[in-house]
Amino acid sequence: MMLSKLFGKSKHKTIEILAPLSGRLLPLSAVPDEAFAGKQRGDGIAIEPSLGKIIAPFDGKVSHLNDSNHSIIVEHSTGLKLQIHIGINTEALNGDGFRTHVIPGDTFNAGDTLIEFDRLKIEAAGCSSITPVVVANENEVKLLEHIILSGNVTGGDEVILKAGMKG
């Protein structure tokens, strides 16, 4: 306890990451975008949404929110940053079909609604609604464990990933 107060962040903190949306889990290799499929944007998982709602995967704060509200980076108190990118090529929608409940710097609790989106509008525009969920600062993470690899998940209910931060 004393050492963590002296040095700030806990050296061996493991973060449980809840499913940030409801739907079917997919490997990143199934994302129709080479940067995500090849893990160039970070390791993680993808979810084909059944509901248009992004749920906070842990207690944290909004580190970044794109102007078009299609992508958010959330940050845990340990420093873990998680990017949730709603759909593929959805920046072309210029925010149409996305409604944010947060702004950069806002804090939130696990399970809070961060963004709502219209999955059918995304798909009608010819975009994929598959949503990559990736670690945005992999260089600070020593271990990323995939807890659930496939099947359906409910946003805010199941732990899908665990991340261990470097000391």
CSV table of N, CA and C in Angstrom, one decimal:
chain,number,residue,atom,x,y,z
A,1,MET,N,0.8,-1.2,0.0
A,1,MET,CA,0.0,0.0,0.0
A,1,MET,C,0.9,1.2,0.0
A,2,MET,N,1.9,1.3,0.9
A,2,MET,CA,2.8,2.4,1.0
A,2,MET,C,3.5,2.6,-0.3
A,3,LEU,N,4.0,1.6,-1.0
A,3,LEU,CA,4.8,1.7,-2.2
A,3,LEU,C,3.9,2.2,-3.3
A,4,SER,N,2.7,1.8,-3.4
A,4,SER,CA,1.8,2.3,-4.5
A,4,SER,C,1.5,3.7,-4.3
A,5,LYS,N,1.4,4.2,-3.0
A,5,LYS,CA,1.2,5.6,-2.8
A,5,LYS,C,2.5,6.4,-3.2
A,6,LEU,N,3.6,5.9,-2.9
A,6,LEU,CA,4.9,6.5,-3.3
A,6,LEU,C,5.1,6.6,-4.8
A,7,PHE,N,4.8,5.6,-5.5
A,7,PHE,CA,5.1,5.5,-6.9
A,7,PHE,C,3.9,5.7,-7.8
A,8,GLY,N,2.7,5.9,-7.2
A,8,GLY,CA,1.5,6.2,-8.1
A,8,GLY,C,0.9,4.9,-8.5
A,9,LYS,N,1.0,4.5,-9.7
A,9,LYS,CA,0.2,3.4,-10.3
A,9,LYS,C,0.8,2.1,-9.7
A,10,SER,N,-0.1,1.1,-9.5
A,10,SER,CA,0.2,-0.2,-9.1
A,10,SER,C,1.0,-0.9,-10.1
A,11,LYS,N,2.1,-1.6,-9.8
A,11,LYS,CA,3.0,-2.2,-10.8
A,11,LYS,C,2.4,-3.4,-11.4
A,12,HIS,N,1.6,-4.2,-10.7
A,12,HIS,CA,1.1,-5.4,-11.2
A,12,HIS,C,-0.5,-5.4,-11.3
A,13,LYS,N,-1.0,-4.3,-11.7
A,13,LYS,CA,-2.5,-4.2,-11.8
A,13,LYS,C,-3.0,-4.9,-13.0
A,14,THR,N,-4.0,-5.7,-12.8
A,14,THR,CA,-4.7,-6.4,-13.9
A,14,THR,C,-6.1,-5.8,-14.0
A,15,ILE,N,-6.4,-5.4,-15.2
A,15,ILE,CA,-7.7,-4.7,-15.5
A,15,ILE,C,-8.6,-5.7,-16.2
A,16,GLU,N,-9.8,-5.8,-15.6
A,16,GLU,CA,-10.9,-6.6,-16.3
A,16,GLU,C,-11.6,-5.7,-17.2
A,17,ILE,N,-11.7,-6.1,-18.5
A,17,ILE,CA,-12.4,-5.3,-19.5
A,17,ILE,C,-13.7,-5.9,-19.9
A,18,LEU,N,-14.8,-5.3,-19.5
A,18,LEU,CA,-16.1,-5.8,-19.9
A,18,LEU,C,-16.4,-5.5,-21.3
A,19,ALA,N,-17.3,-6.3,-21.9
A,19,ALA,CA,-17.8,-6.1,-23.3
A,19,ALA,C,-18.4,-4.7,-23.4
A,20,PRO,N,-17.8,-3.9,-24.3
A,20,PRO,CA,-18.3,-2.5,-24.4
A,20,PRO,C,-19.6,-2.4,-25.3
A,21,LEU,N,-20.1,-3.5,-25.8
A,21,LEU,CA,-21.3,-3.5,-26.5
A,21,LEU,C,-21.8,-4.9,-26.7
A,22,SER,N,-23.1,-5.1,-26.9
A,22,SER,CA,-23.7,-6.4,-27.1
A,22,SER,C,-23.6,-6.8,-28.5
A,23,GLY,N,-23.4,-8.1,-28.7
A,23,GLY,CA,-23.3,-8.7,-30.0
A,23,GLY,C,-22.4,-9.9,-30.1
A,24,ARG,N,-22.0,-10.3,-31.3
A,24,ARG,CA,-21.2,-11.5,-31.5
A,24,ARG,C,-19.7,-11.2,-31.5
A,25,LEU,N,-18.9,-11.9,-30.7
A,25,LEU,CA,-17.5,-11.7,-30.7
A,25,LEU,C,-16.9,-12.3,-31.9
A,26,LEU,N,-15.9,-11.5,-32.4
A,26,LEU,CA,-15.1,-12.0,-33.6
A,26,LEU,C,-13.7,-11.7,-33.4
A,27,PRO,N,-12.8,-12.5,-34.0
A,27,PRO,CA,-11.4,-12.2,-33.9
A,27,PRO,C,-11.1,-10.9,-34.7
A,28,LEU,N,-10.0,-10.2,-34.4
A,28,LEU,CA,-9.7,-9.0,-35.2
A,28,LEU,C,-9.4,-9.4,-36.6
A,29,SER,N,-9.0,-10.6,-36.9
A,29,SER,CA,-8.7,-11.0,-38.3
A,29,SER,C,-10.0,-10.9,-39.2
A,30,ALA,N,-11.2,-10.9,-38.5
A,30,ALA,CA,-12.5,-10.9,-39.3
A,30,ALA,C,-12.9,-9.4,-39.6
A,31,VAL,N,-12.2,-8.4,-39.1
A,31,VAL,CA,-12.5,-7.0,-39.3
A,31,VAL,C,-12.2,-6.7,-40.8
A,32,PRO,N,-13.1,-6.1,-41.6
A,32,PRO,CA,-12.8,-5.8,-43.0
A,32,PRO,C,-12.0,-4.5,-43.1
A,33,ASP,N,-10.9,-4.4,-42.4
A,33,ASP,CA,-10.0,-3.3,-42.4
A,33,ASP,C,-8.6,-3.8,-42.1
A,34,GLU,N,-7.6,-3.7,-43.0
A,34,GLU,CA,-6.3,-4.3,-42.8
A,34,GLU,C,-5.6,-3.8,-41.5
A,35,ALA,N,-5.7,-2.5,-41.2
A,35,ALA,CA,-5.0,-2.0,-40.0
A,35,ALA,C,-5.5,-2.7,-38.7
A,36,PHE,N,-6.8,-2.9,-38.6
A,36,PHE,CA,-7.4,-3.6,-37.4
A,36,PHE,C,-7.1,-5.1,-37.5
A,37,ALA,N,-7.4,-5.7,-38.7
A,37,ALA,CA,-7.2,-7.1,-38.9
A,37,ALA,C,-5.8,-7.6,-38.6
A,38,GLY,N,-4.8,-6.7,-39.0
A,38,GLY,CA,-3.4,-7.0,-38.9
A,38,GLY,C,-2.9,-6.6,-37.5
A,39,LYS,N,-3.7,-6.1,-36.6
A,39,LYS,CA,-3.4,-5.6,-35.3
A,39,LYS,C,-2.4,-4.5,-35.3
A,40,GLN,N,-2.4,-3.7,-36.4
A,40,GLN,CA,-1.5,-2.5,-36.5
A,40,GLN,C,-2.0,-1.4,-35.6
A,41,ARG,N,-3.3,-1.5,-35.2
A,41,ARG,CA,-3.8,-0.5,-34.3
A,41,ARG,C,-3.9,-1.0,-32.9
A,42,GLY,N,-3.4,-2.2,-32.7
A,42,GLY,CA,-3.4,-2.8,-31.3
A,42,GLY,C,-4.1,-4.1,-31.3
A,43,ASP,N,-3.8,-4.9,-30.3
A,43,ASP,CA,-4.5,-6.2,-30.1
A,43,ASP,C,-5.8,-6.0,-29.4
A,44,GLY,N,-6.7,-6.9,-29.6
A,44,GLY,CA,-8.0,-6.9,-29.0
A,44,GLY,C,-8.9,-7.9,-29.6
A,45,ILE,N,-10.2,-7.4,-29.8
A,45,ILE,CA,-11.2,-8.3,-30.3
A,45,ILE,C,-12.2,-7.4,-31.0
A,46,ALA,N,-13.1,-8.0,-31.8
A,46,ALA,CA,-14.1,-7.2,-32.5
A,46,ALA,C,-15.5,-7.8,-32.1
A,47,ILE,N,-16.5,-6.9,-32.2
A,47,ILE,CA,-17.9,-7.3,-31.9
A,47,ILE,C,-18.8,-6.8,-33.0
A,48,GLU,N,-19.6,-7.8,-33.5
A,48,GLU,CA,-20.6,-7.4,-34.5
A,48,GLU,C,-21.8,-7.1,-33.7
A,49,PRO,N,-22.2,-5.8,-33.6
A,49,PRO,CA,-23.2,-5.4,-32.7
A,49,PRO,C,-24.6,-5.9,-32.9
A,50,SER,N,-25.4,-6.2,-31.9
A,50,SER,CA,-26.8,-6.5,-31.9
A,50,SER,C,-27.6,-5.3,-31.4
A,51,LEU,N,-27.0,-4.4,-30.6
A,51,LEU,CA,-27.6,-3.2,-30.1
A,51,LEU,C,-26.6,-2.0,-30.4
A,52,GLY,N,-27.2,-0.9,-30.6
A,52,GLY,CA,-26.4,0.3,-30.9
A,52,GLY,C,-26.0,1.1,-29.7
A,53,LYS,N,-25.3,0.5,-28.8
A,53,LYS,CA,-24.9,1.2,-27.6
A,53,LYS,C,-23.5,0.8,-27.1
A,54,ILE,N,-22.6,1.8,-26.9
A,54,ILE,CA,-21.3,1.6,-26.4
A,54,ILE,C,-21.4,1.8,-24.8
A,55,ILE,N,-21.0,0.8,-24.1
A,55,ILE,CA,-21.1,0.8,-22.6
A,55,ILE,C,-19.6,0.8,-22.1
A,56,ALA,N,-19.4,1.6,-21.0
A,56,ALA,CA,-18.1,1.7,-20.5
A,56,ALA,C,-17.6,0.4,-20.0
A,57,PRO,N,-16.4,-0.1,-20.5
A,57,PRO,CA,-15.9,-1.4,-20.1
A,57,PRO,C,-15.2,-1.5,-18.8
A,58,PHE,N,-15.0,-0.3,-18.1
A,58,PHE,CA,-14.4,-0.2,-16.8
A,58,PHE,C,-14.6,1.2,-16.3
A,59,ASP,N,-14.3,1.5,-15.0
A,59,ASP,CA,-14.3,2.8,-14.5
A,59,ASP,C,-13.2,3.6,-15.1
A,60,GLY,N,-13.4,4.8,-15.6
A,60,GLY,CA,-12.3,5.5,-16.2
A,60,GLY,C,-12.7,6.9,-16.7
A,61,LYS,N,-12.0,7.4,-17.7
A,61,LYS,CA,-12.3,8.7,-18.3
A,61,LYS,C,-12.1,8.6,-19.8
A,62,VAL,N,-12.7,9.6,-20.4
A,62,VAL,CA,-12.7,9.7,-21.9
A,62,VAL,C,-11.3,10.4,-22.2
A,63,SER,N,-10.5,9.7,-22.9
A,63,SER,CA,-9.2,10.2,-23.3
A,63,SER,C,-9.2,10.9,-24.6
A,64,HIS,N,-10.1,10.4,-25.5
A,64,HIS,CA,-10.2,11.0,-26.9
A,64,HIS,C,-11.6,10.6,-27.5
A,65,LEU,N,-12.2,11.5,-28.2
A,65,LEU,CA,-13.4,11.2,-28.9
A,65,LEU,C,-13.3,11.9,-30.3
A,66,ASN,N,-13.5,11.1,-31.3
A,66,ASN,CA,-13.4,11.7,-32.7
A,66,ASN,C,-14.5,12.7,-32.9
A,67,ASP,N,-14.3,13.7,-33.7
A,67,ASP,CA,-15.3,14.7,-34.0
A,67,ASP,C,-16.6,14.1,-34.5
A,68,SER,N,-16.5,13.0,-35.3
A,68,SER,CA,-17.7,12.3,-35.8
A,68,SER,C,-18.3,11.3,-34.9
A,69,ASN,N,-17.8,11.2,-33.7
A,69,ASN,CA,-18.3,10.3,-32.6
A,69,ASN,C,-18.3,8.8,-32.9
A,70,HIS,N,-17.5,8.4,-33.9
A,70,HIS,CA,-17.5,7.0,-34.3
A,70,HIS,C,-16.4,6.2,-33.6
A,71,SER,N,-15.5,6.9,-32.9
A,71,SER,CA,-14.4,6.3,-32.2
A,71,SER,C,-14.1,7.0,-30.9
A,72,ILE,N,-13.9,6.2,-29.9
A,72,ILE,CA,-13.6,6.7,-28.6
A,72,ILE,C,-12.4,6.0,-28.0
A,73,ILE,N,-11.6,6.7,-27.2
A,73,ILE,CA,-10.5,6.1,-26.4
A,73,ILE,C,-10.8,6.3,-25.0
A,74,VAL,N,-11.0,5.2,-24.2
A,74,VAL,CA,-11.2,5.3,-22.8
A,74,VAL,C,-10.0,4.9,-22.0
A,75,GLU,N,-9.8,5.6,-20.9
A,75,GLU,CA,-8.6,5.3,-20.1
A,75,GLU,C,-8.9,4.9,-18.7
A,76,HIS,N,-8.2,3.8,-18.3
A,76,HIS,CA,-8.4,3.3,-16.9
A,76,HIS,C,-7.4,4.0,-16.0
A,77,SER,N,-7.6,4.0,-14.7
A,77,SER,CA,-6.7,4.7,-13.8
A,77,SER,C,-5.3,4.2,-13.8
A,78,THR,N,-5.1,2.9,-14.3
A,78,THR,CA,-3.7,2.4,-14.4
A,78,THR,C,-3.0,2.9,-15.6
A,79,GLY,N,-3.7,3.6,-16.5
A,79,GLY,CA,-3.0,4.1,-17.7
A,79,GLY,C,-3.5,3.3,-18.9
A,80,LEU,N,-4.1,2.2,-18.8
A,80,LEU,CA,-4.6,1.4,-19.9
A,80,LEU,C,-5.5,2.3,-20.8
A,81,LYS,N,-5.3,2.3,-22.1
A,81,LYS,CA,-6.1,3.0,-23.0
A,81,LYS,C,-6.7,2.0,-24.0
A,82,LEU,N,-8.1,2.1,-24.2
A,82,LEU,CA,-8.8,1.2,-25.0
A,82,LEU,C,-9.5,2.0,-26.1
A,83,GLN,N,-9.3,1.6,-27.3
A,83,GLN,CA,-10.0,2.3,-28.4
A,83,GLN,C,-11.2,1.4,-28.8
A,84,ILE,N,-12.4,2.0,-28.9
A,84,ILE,CA,-13.6,1.4,-29.4
A,84,ILE,C,-14.0,2.1,-30.7
A,85,HIS,N,-13.9,1.5,-31.8
A,85,HIS,CA,-14.1,2.1,-33.1
A,85,HIS,C,-15.3,1.5,-33.7
A,86,ILE,N,-16.4,2.3,-33.7
A,86,ILE,CA,-17.7,1.8,-34.1
A,86,ILE,C,-17.8,1.7,-35.6
A,87,GLY,N,-17.8,0.5,-36.1
A,87,GLY,CA,-17.9,0.2,-37.5
A,87,GLY,C,-16.6,0.5,-38.3
A,88,ILE,N,-16.6,0.2,-39.6
A,88,ILE,CA,-15.5,0.4,-40.5
A,88,ILE,C,-15.9,1.4,-41.5
A,89,ASN,N,-15.0,2.4,-41.8
A,89,ASN,CA,-15.2,3.5,-42.7
A,89,ASN,C,-16.4,4.4,-42.3
A,90,THR,N,-16.8,4.4,-41.0
A,90,THR,CA,-17.9,5.1,-40.5
A,90,THR,C,-17.6,6.6,-40.3
A,91,GLU,N,-16.3,7.0,-40.4
A,91,GLU,CA,-16.0,8.4,-40.4
A,91,GLU,C,-16.6,9.2,-41.6
A,92,ALA,N,-16.9,8.4,-42.6
A,92,ALA,CA,-17.5,9.0,-43.8
A,92,ALA,C,-19.0,9.5,-43.5
A,93,LEU,N,-19.5,9.0,-42.4
A,93,LEU,CA,-20.9,9.4,-42.1
A,93,LEU,C,-20.9,10.8,-41.4
A,94,ASN,N,-19.8,11.3,-41.0
A,94,ASN,CA,-19.6,12.6,-40.4
A,94,ASN,C,-20.5,12.8,-39.2
A,95,GLY,N,-20.6,11.7,-38.4
A,95,GLY,CA,-21.4,11.8,-37.1
A,95,GLY,C,-22.9,11.5,-37.3
A,96,ASP,N,-23.4,11.3,-38.5
A,96,ASP,CA,-24.8,11.0,-38.7
A,96,ASP,C,-25.0,9.6,-38.2
A,97,GLY,N,-25.9,9.4,-37.3
A,97,GLY,CA,-26.2,8.1,-36.7
A,97,GLY,C,-25.5,7.8,-35.4
A,98,PHE,N,-24.7,8.8,-34.9
A,98,PHE,CA,-24.0,8.6,-33.6
A,98,PHE,C,-24.4,9.7,-32.6
A,99,ARG,N,-24.7,9.3,-31.4
A,99,ARG,CA,-25.0,10.3,-30.3
A,99,ARG,C,-24.2,10.0,-29.1
A,100,THR,N,-23.3,11.0,-28.8
A,100,THR,CA,-22.4,10.8,-27.6
A,100,THR,C,-23.0,11.3,-26.3
A,101,HIS,N,-22.7,10.6,-25.3
A,101,HIS,CA,-23.2,11.0,-23.9
A,101,HIS,C,-22.0,11.6,-23.1
A,102,VAL,N,-20.8,11.6,-23.7
A,102,VAL,CA,-19.6,12.1,-23.0
A,102,VAL,C,-18.8,13.0,-23.9
A,103,ILE,N,-17.9,13.7,-23.2
A,103,ILE,CA,-16.9,14.5,-24.0
A,103,ILE,C,-15.5,14.2,-23.4
A,104,PRO,N,-14.4,14.5,-24.1
A,104,PRO,CA,-13.1,14.2,-23.6
A,104,PRO,C,-12.9,14.8,-22.2
A,105,GLY,N,-12.3,14.1,-21.3
A,105,GLY,CA,-12.1,14.5,-19.9
A,105,GLY,C,-13.2,14.0,-19.0
A,106,ASP,N,-14.3,13.6,-19.5
A,106,ASP,CA,-15.4,13.1,-18.6
A,106,ASP,C,-15.0,11.8,-17.9
A,107,THR,N,-15.4,11.6,-16.7
A,107,THR,CA,-15.2,10.3,-16.0
A,107,THR,C,-16.5,9.6,-16.1
A,108,PHE,N,-16.4,8.3,-16.0
A,108,PHE,CA,-17.5,7.4,-16.0
A,108,PHE,C,-17.3,6.1,-15.2
A,109,ASN,N,-18.4,5.4,-15.0
A,109,ASN,CA,-18.3,4.1,-14.2
A,109,ASN,C,-18.6,3.0,-15.2
A,110,ALA,N,-18.1,1.8,-14.9
A,110,ALA,CA,-18.3,0.7,-15.7
A,110,ALA,C,-19.8,0.5,-15.9
A,111,GLY,N,-20.3,0.3,-17.1
A,111,GLY,CA,-21.7,0.1,-17.4
A,111,GLY,C,-22.4,1.3,-17.9
A,112,ASP,N,-21.8,2.5,-17.7
A,112,ASP,CA,-22.4,3.7,-18.2
A,112,ASP,C,-22.5,3.7,-19.7
A,113,THR,N,-23.5,4.3,-20.3
A,113,THR,CA,-23.6,4.5,-21.7
A,113,THR,C,-22.7,5.6,-22.2
A,114,LEU,N,-21.8,5.4,-23.1
A,114,LEU,CA,-20.9,6.4,-23.7
A,114,LEU,C,-21.4,7.0,-25.0
A,115,ILE,N,-21.8,6.1,-25.9
A,115,ILE,CA,-22.2,6.5,-27.2
A,115,ILE,C,-23.4,5.6,-27.7
A,116,GLU,N,-24.4,6.2,-28.3
A,116,GLU,CA,-25.4,5.4,-29.0
A,116,GLU,C,-25.2,5.6,-30.5
A,117,PHE,N,-25.5,4.5,-31.2
A,117,PHE,CA,-25.4,4.6,-32.7
A,117,PHE,C,-26.5,3.8,-33.4
A,118,ASP,N,-26.7,4.2,-34.6
A,118,ASP,CA,-27.8,3.5,-35.4
A,118,ASP,C,-27.1,2.5,-36.4
A,119,ARG,N,-27.1,1.3,-35.9
A,119,ARG,CA,-26.5,0.2,-36.7
A,119,ARG,C,-27.0,0.1,-38.1
A,120,LEU,N,-28.3,0.2,-38.2
A,120,LEU,CA,-29.0,0.0,-39.5
A,120,LEU,C,-28.6,1.2,-40.5
A,121,LYS,N,-28.4,2.4,-39.9
A,121,LYS,CA,-28.0,3.5,-40.7
A,121,LYS,C,-26.6,3.3,-41.2
A,122,ILE,N,-25.7,2.8,-40.3
A,122,ILE,CA,-24.3,2.5,-40.7
A,122,ILE,C,-24.3,1.5,-41.9
A,123,GLU,N,-25.0,0.4,-41.7
A,123,GLU,CA,-25.1,-0.6,-42.8
A,123,GLU,C,-25.7,-0.1,-44.0
A,124,ALA,N,-26.8,0.7,-43.9
A,124,ALA,CA,-27.4,1.2,-45.1
A,124,ALA,C,-26.5,2.1,-45.9
A,125,ALA,N,-25.5,2.7,-45.2
A,125,ALA,CA,-24.5,3.6,-45.9
A,125,ALA,C,-23.4,2.8,-46.5
A,126,GLY,N,-23.5,1.5,-46.4
A,126,GLY,CA,-22.5,0.6,-47.0
A,126,GLY,C,-21.3,0.3,-46.2
A,127,CYS,N,-21.4,0.7,-44.9
A,127,CYS,CA,-20.3,0.5,-44.0
A,127,CYS,C,-20.5,-0.7,-43.2
A,128,SER,N,-19.5,-1.4,-42.7
A,128,SER,CA,-19.6,-2.5,-41.8
A,128,SER,C,-19.8,-2.0,-40.4
A,129,SER,N,-20.7,-2.6,-39.6
A,129,SER,CA,-20.9,-2.2,-38.2
A,129,SER,C,-20.0,-2.9,-37.2
A,130,ILE,N,-19.2,-3.9,-37.8
A,130,ILE,CA,-18.2,-4.6,-36.9
A,130,ILE,C,-17.4,-3.6,-36.2
A,131,THR,N,-17.3,-3.7,-34.8
A,131,THR,CA,-16.6,-2.7,-34.0
A,131,THR,C,-15.4,-3.3,-33.3
A,132,PRO,N,-14.2,-2.9,-33.8
A,132,PRO,CA,-12.9,-3.3,-33.1
A,132,PRO,C,-12.8,-2.7,-31.7
A,133,VAL,N,-12.3,-3.4,-30.8
A,133,VAL,CA,-12.0,-3.0,-29.4
A,133,VAL,C,-10.5,-3.4,-29.2
A,134,VAL,N,-9.7,-2.3,-29.2
A,134,VAL,CA,-8.2,-2.6,-29.2
A,134,VAL,C,-7.5,-1.8,-28.1
A,135,VAL,N,-6.4,-2.3,-27.7
A,135,VAL,CA,-5.5,-1.6,-26.7
A,135,VAL,C,-4.8,-0.5,-27.5
A,136,ALA,N,-5.0,0.7,-27.1
A,136,ALA,CA,-4.4,1.9,-27.9
A,136,ALA,C,-3.0,2.2,-27.5
A,137,ASN,N,-2.5,1.6,-26.3
A,137,ASN,CA,-1.2,1.9,-25.8
A,137,ASN,C,-0.5,0.5,-25.5
A,138,GLU,N,-0.4,-0.3,-26.5
A,138,GLU,CA,0.2,-1.7,-26.2
A,138,GLU,C,1.6,-1.7,-25.6
A,139,ASN,N,2.3,-0.6,-25.9
A,139,ASN,CA,3.7,-0.6,-25.3
A,139,ASN,C,3.7,-0.5,-23.8
A,140,GLU,N,2.6,-0.2,-23.2
A,140,GLU,CA,2.5,-0.1,-21.7
A,140,GLU,C,1.8,-1.3,-21.1
A,141,VAL,N,1.4,-2.3,-22.0
A,141,VAL,CA,0.7,-3.5,-21.5
A,141,VAL,C,1.7,-4.7,-21.6
A,142,LYS,N,1.8,-5.4,-20.6
A,142,LYS,CA,2.7,-6.6,-20.6
A,142,LYS,C,2.0,-7.8,-21.0
A,143,LEU,N,0.6,-7.9,-20.8
A,143,LEU,CA,-0.1,-9.1,-21.1
A,143,LEU,C,-1.6,-8.7,-21.4
A,144,LEU,N,-2.1,-9.2,-22.5
A,144,LEU,CA,-3.5,-9.1,-22.9
A,144,LEU,C,-4.1,-10.5,-23.0
A,145,GLU,N,-5.0,-10.8,-22.1
A,145,GLU,CA,-5.6,-12.2,-22.1
A,145,GLU,C,-7.0,-12.1,-22.7
A,146,HIS,N,-7.3,-12.9,-23.6
A,146,HIS,CA,-8.6,-13.0,-24.2
A,146,HIS,C,-9.4,-14.0,-23.3
A,147,ILE,N,-10.4,-13.5,-22.6
A,147,ILE,CA,-11.2,-14.4,-21.7
A,147,ILE,C,-12.3,-15.1,-22.5
A,148,ILE,N,-13.0,-14.4,-23.4
A,148,ILE,CA,-14.0,-15.1,-24.2
A,148,ILE,C,-13.6,-14.9,-25.7
A,149,LEU,N,-13.6,-15.9,-26.4
A,149,LEU,CA,-13.1,-15.9,-27.8
A,149,LEU,C,-14.2,-15.8,-28.8
A,150,SER,N,-15.4,-16.3,-28.5
A,150,SER,CA,-16.4,-16.4,-29.5
A,150,SER,C,-17.8,-16.4,-28.8
A,151,GLY,N,-18.8,-16.3,-29.6
A,151,GLY,CA,-20.2,-16.3,-29.0
A,151,GLY,C,-20.7,-14.9,-28.8
A,152,ASN,N,-21.9,-14.9,-28.2
A,152,ASN,CA,-22.6,-13.6,-28.0
A,152,ASN,C,-22.3,-13.1,-26.6
A,153,VAL,N,-22.1,-11.8,-26.5
A,153,VAL,CA,-21.9,-11.1,-25.2
A,153,VAL,C,-22.9,-10.0,-25.1
A,154,THR,N,-23.1,-9.6,-23.8
A,154,THR,CA,-24.0,-8.5,-23.5
A,154,THR,C,-23.1,-7.4,-22.9
A,155,GLY,N,-23.2,-6.2,-23.5
A,155,GLY,CA,-22.5,-5.0,-23.1
A,155,GLY,C,-22.6,-4.8,-21.6
A,156,GLY,N,-21.4,-4.6,-21.0
A,156,GLY,CA,-21.4,-4.3,-19.5
A,156,GLY,C,-21.5,-5.5,-18.6
A,157,ASP,N,-21.7,-6.7,-19.2
A,157,ASP,CA,-22.0,-7.9,-18.3
A,157,ASP,C,-20.8,-8.9,-18.3
A,158,GLU,N,-20.2,-9.2,-19.4
A,158,GLU,CA,-19.1,-10.2,-19.4
A,158,GLU,C,-17.7,-9.6,-19.5
A,159,VAL,N,-16.8,-10.2,-18.8
A,159,VAL,CA,-15.4,-9.8,-18.9
A,159,VAL,C,-14.9,-10.5,-20.2
A,160,ILE,N,-14.4,-9.7,-21.2
A,160,ILE,CA,-13.9,-10.3,-22.4
A,160,ILE,C,-12.4,-10.3,-22.6
A,161,LEU,N,-11.8,-9.4,-21.9
A,161,LEU,CA,-10.3,-9.3,-21.9
A,161,LEU,C,-9.8,-8.9,-20.5
A,162,LYS,N,-8.5,-9.3,-20.3
A,162,LYS,CA,-7.8,-8.8,-19.1
A,162,LYS,C,-6.5,-8.3,-19.5
A,163,ALA,N,-6.1,-7.1,-19.0
A,163,ALA,CA,-4.9,-6.5,-19.4
A,163,ALA,C,-4.0,-6.4,-18.1
A,164,GLY,N,-2.7,-6.7,-18.3
A,164,GLY,CA,-1.8,-6.5,-17.2
A,164,GLY,C,-0.8,-5.4,-17.6
A,165,MET,N,-0.7,-4.4,-16.8
A,165,MET,CA,0.2,-3.2,-17.1
A,165,MET,C,1.6,-3.5,-16.7
A,166,LYS,N,2.5,-2.9,-17.5
A,166,LYS,CA,3.9,-3.0,-17.2
A,166,LYS,C,4.2,-2.1,-15.9
A,167,GLY,N,5.3,-2.4,-15.2
A,167,GLY,CA,5.6,-1.7,-14.0
A,167,GLY,C,6.3,-0.4,-14.2
